[in-house]
Amino acid sequence: MLEQLSDLVKQFGNESVVNNKAVPNELNEGVMDEASTSIFSGLQKIISEGGADKIGELFQGNNAGSASNPVIKQLTEQLSGNLGQKFGLSSDASSEVAGGLIPKVLGSLIGKAKNPNDKSFEISDIVNSLSGGQGNSAVMDAIQK
């Protein structure tokens, strides 16, 4: 799933990263890799901390692309901090990149997962991947509510 997530980040990274003057060109690839890793590990962390309902709401609702969604907000803050630490980007630049990427990437991921005609992301595969291959009935239950 990380590879598929990376593809989505690259798809949306042009505007938020590549064409962003605050991100030096030599950092573009690293910033996008960090975004993919940060989203994946952030979702895993939410699940491991008992946030199955938050993930379920993310998949159920139509606000996966909204900065007001608590999961989006948490992942955006996490990525922003990581970009500042690892790449020395200013807090404004880090926030701009994270705020431009996270809602679009997760909105697309959830949209594809919910679309029966798009087999590139299956909800069960996403949950299985995020839970380390052990499946997570709490997350699936929350999604199916």
PDB file of C-alpha atoms in Angstrom:
ATOM      1  CA  MET A   1       0.000   0.000   0.000  1.00  0.00           C
ATOM      2  CA  LEU A   2       2.894   2.345   0.660  1.00  0.00           C
ATOM      3  CA  GLU A   3       3.780   2.242  -3.039  1.00  0.00           C
ATOM      4  CA  GLN A   4       0.218   3.117  -4.038  1.00  0.00           C
ATOM      5  CA  LEU A   5       0.209   5.906  -1.461  1.00  0.00           C
ATOM      6  CA  SER A   6       3.496   7.188  -2.898  1.00  0.00           C
ATOM      7  CA  ASP A   7       1.898   7.271  -6.343  1.00  0.00           C
ATOM      8  CA  LEU A   8      -0.939   9.442  -5.008  1.00  0.00           C
ATOM      9  CA  VAL A   9       1.533  11.759  -3.279  1.00  0.00           C
ATOM     10  CA  LYS A  10       3.446  12.147  -6.548  1.00  0.00           C
ATOM     11  CA  GLN A  11       0.202  12.780  -8.390  1.00  0.00           C
ATOM     12  CA  PHE A  12      -0.717  15.640  -6.051  1.00  0.00           C
ATOM     13  CA  GLY A  13       2.825  16.716  -5.179  1.00  0.00           C
ATOM     14  CA  ASN A  14       3.376  18.813  -8.271  1.00  0.00           C
ATOM     15  CA  GLU A  15       1.455  21.781  -6.940  1.00  0.00           C
ATOM     16  CA  SER A  16       2.264  21.403  -3.243  1.00  0.00           C
ATOM     17  CA  VAL A  17       5.937  20.429  -3.544  1.00  0.00           C
ATOM     18  CA  VAL A  18       7.507  20.713  -6.999  1.00  0.00           C
ATOM     19  CA  ASN A  19       6.033  24.115  -7.877  1.00  0.00           C
ATOM     20  CA  ASN A  20       6.464  25.422  -4.333  1.00  0.00           C
ATOM     21  CA  LYS A  21       9.267  27.988  -4.222  1.00  0.00           C
ATOM     22  CA  ALA A  22       9.732  27.355  -0.489  1.00  0.00           C
ATOM     23  CA  VAL A  23      10.840  23.777  -1.228  1.00  0.00           C
ATOM     24  CA  PRO A  24      14.268  23.600  -2.893  1.00  0.00           C
ATOM     25  CA  ASN A  25      14.143  21.384  -6.003  1.00  0.00           C
ATOM     26  CA  GLU A  26      16.767  19.002  -4.616  1.00  0.00           C
ATOM     27  CA  LEU A  27      14.385  18.228  -1.723  1.00  0.00           C
ATOM     28  CA  ASN A  28      11.279  17.486  -3.820  1.00  0.00           C
ATOM     29  CA  GLU A  29      11.687  13.702  -3.911  1.00  0.00           C
ATOM     30  CA  GLY A  30      12.627  13.458  -0.233  1.00  0.00           C
ATOM     31  CA  VAL A  31       9.693  15.634   0.805  1.00  0.00           C
ATOM     32  CA  MET A  32       7.252  13.493  -1.179  1.00  0.00           C
ATOM     33  CA  ASP A  33       8.757  10.275   0.209  1.00  0.00           C
ATOM     34  CA  GLU A  34       8.401  11.712   3.716  1.00  0.00           C
ATOM     35  CA  ALA A  35       4.777  12.592   2.992  1.00  0.00           C
ATOM     36  CA  SER A  36       3.976   9.014   1.926  1.00  0.00           C
ATOM     37  CA  THR A  37       5.737   7.498   4.924  1.00  0.00           C
ATOM     38  CA  SER A  38       4.215  10.018   7.306  1.00  0.00           C
ATOM     39  CA  ILE A  39       0.660   9.367   6.095  1.00  0.00           C
ATOM     40  CA  PHE A  40       1.101   5.603   6.336  1.00  0.00           C
ATOM     41  CA  SER A  41       2.752   5.629   9.778  1.00  0.00           C
ATOM     42  CA  GLY A  42       0.291   8.241  11.018  1.00  0.00           C
ATOM     43  CA  LEU A  43      -2.686   6.071  10.084  1.00  0.00           C
ATOM     44  CA  GLN A  44      -0.998   3.065  11.724  1.00  0.00           C
ATOM     45  CA  LYS A  45      -0.432   5.108  14.887  1.00  0.00           C
ATOM     46  CA  ILE A  46      -4.074   6.215  15.022  1.00  0.00           C
ATOM     47  CA  ILE A  47      -5.194   2.577  14.770  1.00  0.00           C
ATOM     48  CA  SER A  48      -2.665   1.367  17.358  1.00  0.00           C
ATOM     49  CA  GLU A  49      -3.822   4.055  19.792  1.00  0.00           C
ATOM     50  CA  GLY A  50      -7.415   2.828  19.595  1.00  0.00           C
ATOM     51  CA  GLY A  51      -8.591   5.244  16.918  1.00  0.00           C
ATOM     52  CA  ALA A  52     -10.526   2.696  14.877  1.00  0.00           C
ATOM     53  CA  ASP A  53     -13.625   4.902  15.041  1.00  0.00           C
ATOM     54  CA  LYS A  54     -11.670   7.876  13.659  1.00  0.00           C
ATOM     55  CA  ILE A  55     -10.483   5.786  10.710  1.00  0.00           C
ATOM     56  CA  GLY A  56     -13.994   4.405  10.245  1.00  0.00           C
ATOM     57  CA  GLU A  57     -15.419   7.929  10.133  1.00  0.00           C
ATOM     58  CA  LEU A  58     -12.764   8.910   7.621  1.00  0.00           C
ATOM     59  CA  PHE A  59     -13.846   6.110   5.273  1.00  0.00           C
ATOM     60  CA  GLN A  60     -17.575   6.625   5.868  1.00  0.00           C
ATOM     61  CA  GLY A  61     -17.832  10.348   5.524  1.00  0.00           C
ATOM     62  CA  ASN A  62     -17.416  12.708   2.665  1.00  0.00           C
ATOM     63  CA  ASN A  63     -14.902  14.873   4.499  1.00  0.00           C
ATOM     64  CA  ALA A  64     -11.722  12.855   3.867  1.00  0.00           C
ATOM     65  CA  GLY A  65     -10.410  15.818   1.920  1.00  0.00           C
ATOM     66  CA  SER A  66     -11.310  18.363   4.567  1.00  0.00           C
ATOM     67  CA  ALA A  67      -8.741  19.975   6.848  1.00  0.00           C
ATOM     68  CA  SER A  68     -11.397  19.947   9.585  1.00  0.00           C
ATOM     69  CA  ASN A  69     -11.421  16.137   9.737  1.00  0.00           C
ATOM     70  CA  PRO A  70      -9.542  15.115  12.931  1.00  0.00           C
ATOM     71  CA  VAL A  71      -7.487  12.456  11.113  1.00  0.00           C
ATOM     72  CA  ILE A  72      -6.520  14.910   8.372  1.00  0.00           C
ATOM     73  CA  LYS A  73      -5.636  17.506  10.972  1.00  0.00           C
ATOM     74  CA  GLN A  74      -3.474  15.076  12.966  1.00  0.00           C
ATOM     75  CA  LEU A  75      -1.636  13.790   9.885  1.00  0.00           C
ATOM     76  CA  THR A  76      -1.117  17.318   8.565  1.00  0.00           C
ATOM     77  CA  GLU A  77       0.414  18.441  11.853  1.00  0.00           C
ATOM     78  CA  GLN A  78       2.632  15.353  11.983  1.00  0.00           C
ATOM     79  CA  LEU A  79       3.900  15.800   8.415  1.00  0.00           C
ATOM     80  CA  SER A  80       4.466  19.499   8.919  1.00  0.00           C
ATOM     81  CA  GLY A  81       6.634  18.807  11.971  1.00  0.00           C
ATOM     82  CA  ASN A  82       8.561  16.071  10.168  1.00  0.00           C
ATOM     83  CA  LEU A  83       9.298  18.312   7.188  1.00  0.00           C
ATOM     84  CA  GLY A  84      10.638  21.031   9.434  1.00  0.00           C
ATOM     85  CA  GLN A  85      12.838  18.618  11.373  1.00  0.00           C
ATOM     86  CA  LYS A  86      14.159  16.512   8.509  1.00  0.00           C
ATOM     87  CA  PHE A  87      14.485  19.108   5.762  1.00  0.00           C
ATOM     88  CA  GLY A  88      14.799  22.392   7.632  1.00  0.00           C
ATOM     89  CA  LEU A  89      11.725  23.868   5.952  1.00  0.00           C
ATOM     90  CA  SER A  90      10.176  26.852   7.699  1.00  0.00           C
ATOM     91  CA  SER A  91       6.988  26.190   9.652  1.00  0.00           C
ATOM     92  CA  ASP A  92       5.018  28.140   7.022  1.00  0.00           C
ATOM     93  CA  ALA A  93       6.486  26.098   4.157  1.00  0.00           C
ATOM     94  CA  SER A  94       6.005  22.809   6.040  1.00  0.00           C
ATOM     95  CA  SER A  95       2.402  23.676   6.877  1.00  0.00           C
ATOM     96  CA  GLU A  96       1.726  24.709   3.276  1.00  0.00           C
ATOM     97  CA  VAL A  97       3.105  21.450   1.884  1.00  0.00           C
ATOM     98  CA  ALA A  98       1.313  19.267   4.438  1.00  0.00           C
ATOM     99  CA  GLY A  99      -1.945  21.196   4.122  1.00  0.00           C
ATOM    100  CA  GLY A 100      -1.797  20.944   0.346  1.00  0.00           C
ATOM    101  CA  LEU A 101      -0.987  17.247   0.217  1.00  0.00           C
ATOM    102  CA  ILE A 102      -2.739  15.406   3.054  1.00  0.00           C
ATOM    103  CA  PRO A 103      -6.376  16.329   2.268  1.00  0.00           C
ATOM    104  CA  LYS A 104      -5.936  15.695  -1.466  1.00  0.00           C
ATOM    105  CA  VAL A 105      -4.097  12.395  -1.035  1.00  0.00           C
ATOM    106  CA  LEU A 106      -6.479  10.986   1.565  1.00  0.00           C
ATOM    107  CA  GLY A 107      -9.524  12.336  -0.262  1.00  0.00           C
ATOM    108  CA  SER A 108      -8.369  10.513  -3.385  1.00  0.00           C
ATOM    109  CA  LEU A 109      -7.449   7.336  -1.478  1.00  0.00           C
ATOM    110  CA  ILE A 110     -10.844   7.167   0.249  1.00  0.00           C
ATOM    111  CA  GLY A 111     -12.665   8.039  -2.984  1.00  0.00           C
ATOM    112  CA  LYS A 112     -10.896   5.225  -4.832  1.00  0.00           C
ATOM    113  CA  ALA A 113     -11.476   2.771  -1.972  1.00  0.00           C
ATOM    114  CA  LYS A 114     -15.197   3.559  -1.926  1.00  0.00           C
ATOM    115  CA  ASN A 115     -15.588   3.377  -5.710  1.00  0.00           C
ATOM    116  CA  PRO A 116     -16.722  -0.148  -6.680  1.00  0.00           C
ATOM    117  CA  ASN A 117     -15.422   0.421 -10.219  1.00  0.00           C
ATOM    118  CA  ASP A 118     -11.900   1.311  -9.042  1.00  0.00           C
ATOM    119  CA  LYS A 119      -9.963  -1.705  -7.827  1.00  0.00           C
ATOM    120  CA  SER A 120      -6.681   0.168  -7.190  1.00  0.00           C
ATOM    121  CA  PHE A 121      -7.507   0.523  -3.474  1.00  0.00           C
ATOM    122  CA  GLU A 122      -9.636  -1.964  -1.557  1.00  0.00           C
ATOM    123  CA  ILE A 123     -10.749  -0.966   1.935  1.00  0.00           C
ATOM    124  CA  SER A 124      -9.931  -4.414   3.331  1.00  0.00           C
ATOM    125  CA  ASP A 125      -6.422  -4.277   1.821  1.00  0.00           C
ATOM    126  CA  ILE A 126      -5.839  -0.805   3.260  1.00  0.00           C
ATOM    127  CA  VAL A 127      -6.950  -1.877   6.739  1.00  0.00           C
ATOM    128  CA  ASN A 128      -4.885  -5.070   6.527  1.00  0.00           C
ATOM    129  CA  SER A 129      -1.811  -3.122   5.464  1.00  0.00           C
ATOM    130  CA  LEU A 130      -2.228  -0.507   8.200  1.00  0.00           C
ATOM    131  CA  SER A 131      -2.669  -3.163  10.867  1.00  0.00           C
ATOM    132  CA  GLY A 132       0.491  -5.032   9.900  1.00  0.00           C
ATOM    133  CA  GLY A 133      -1.249  -7.821   8.034  1.00  0.00           C
ATOM    134  CA  GLN A 134      -3.357  -8.807  11.011  1.00  0.00           C
ATOM    135  CA  GLY A 135      -6.588  -7.247   9.851  1.00  0.00           C
ATOM    136  CA  ASN A 136      -8.323  -5.062  12.339  1.00  0.00           C
ATOM    137  CA  SER A 137     -11.904  -5.974  13.015  1.00  0.00           C
ATOM    138  CA  ALA A 138     -12.427  -2.808  15.066  1.00  0.00           C
ATOM    139  CA  VAL A 139     -11.553  -0.662  12.049  1.00  0.00           C
ATOM    140  CA  MET A 140     -13.656  -2.758   9.660  1.00  0.00           C
ATOM    141  CA  ASP A 141     -16.570  -2.657  12.133  1.00  0.00           C
ATOM    142  CA  ALA A 142     -16.240   1.132  12.385  1.00  0.00           C
ATOM    143  CA  ILE A 143     -16.166   1.480   8.599  1.00  0.00           C
ATOM    144  CA  GLN A 144     -19.219  -0.742   8.151  1.00  0.00           C
ATOM    145  CA  LYS A 145     -21.325   1.064  10.788  1.00  0.00           C
TER     146      LYS A 145
END
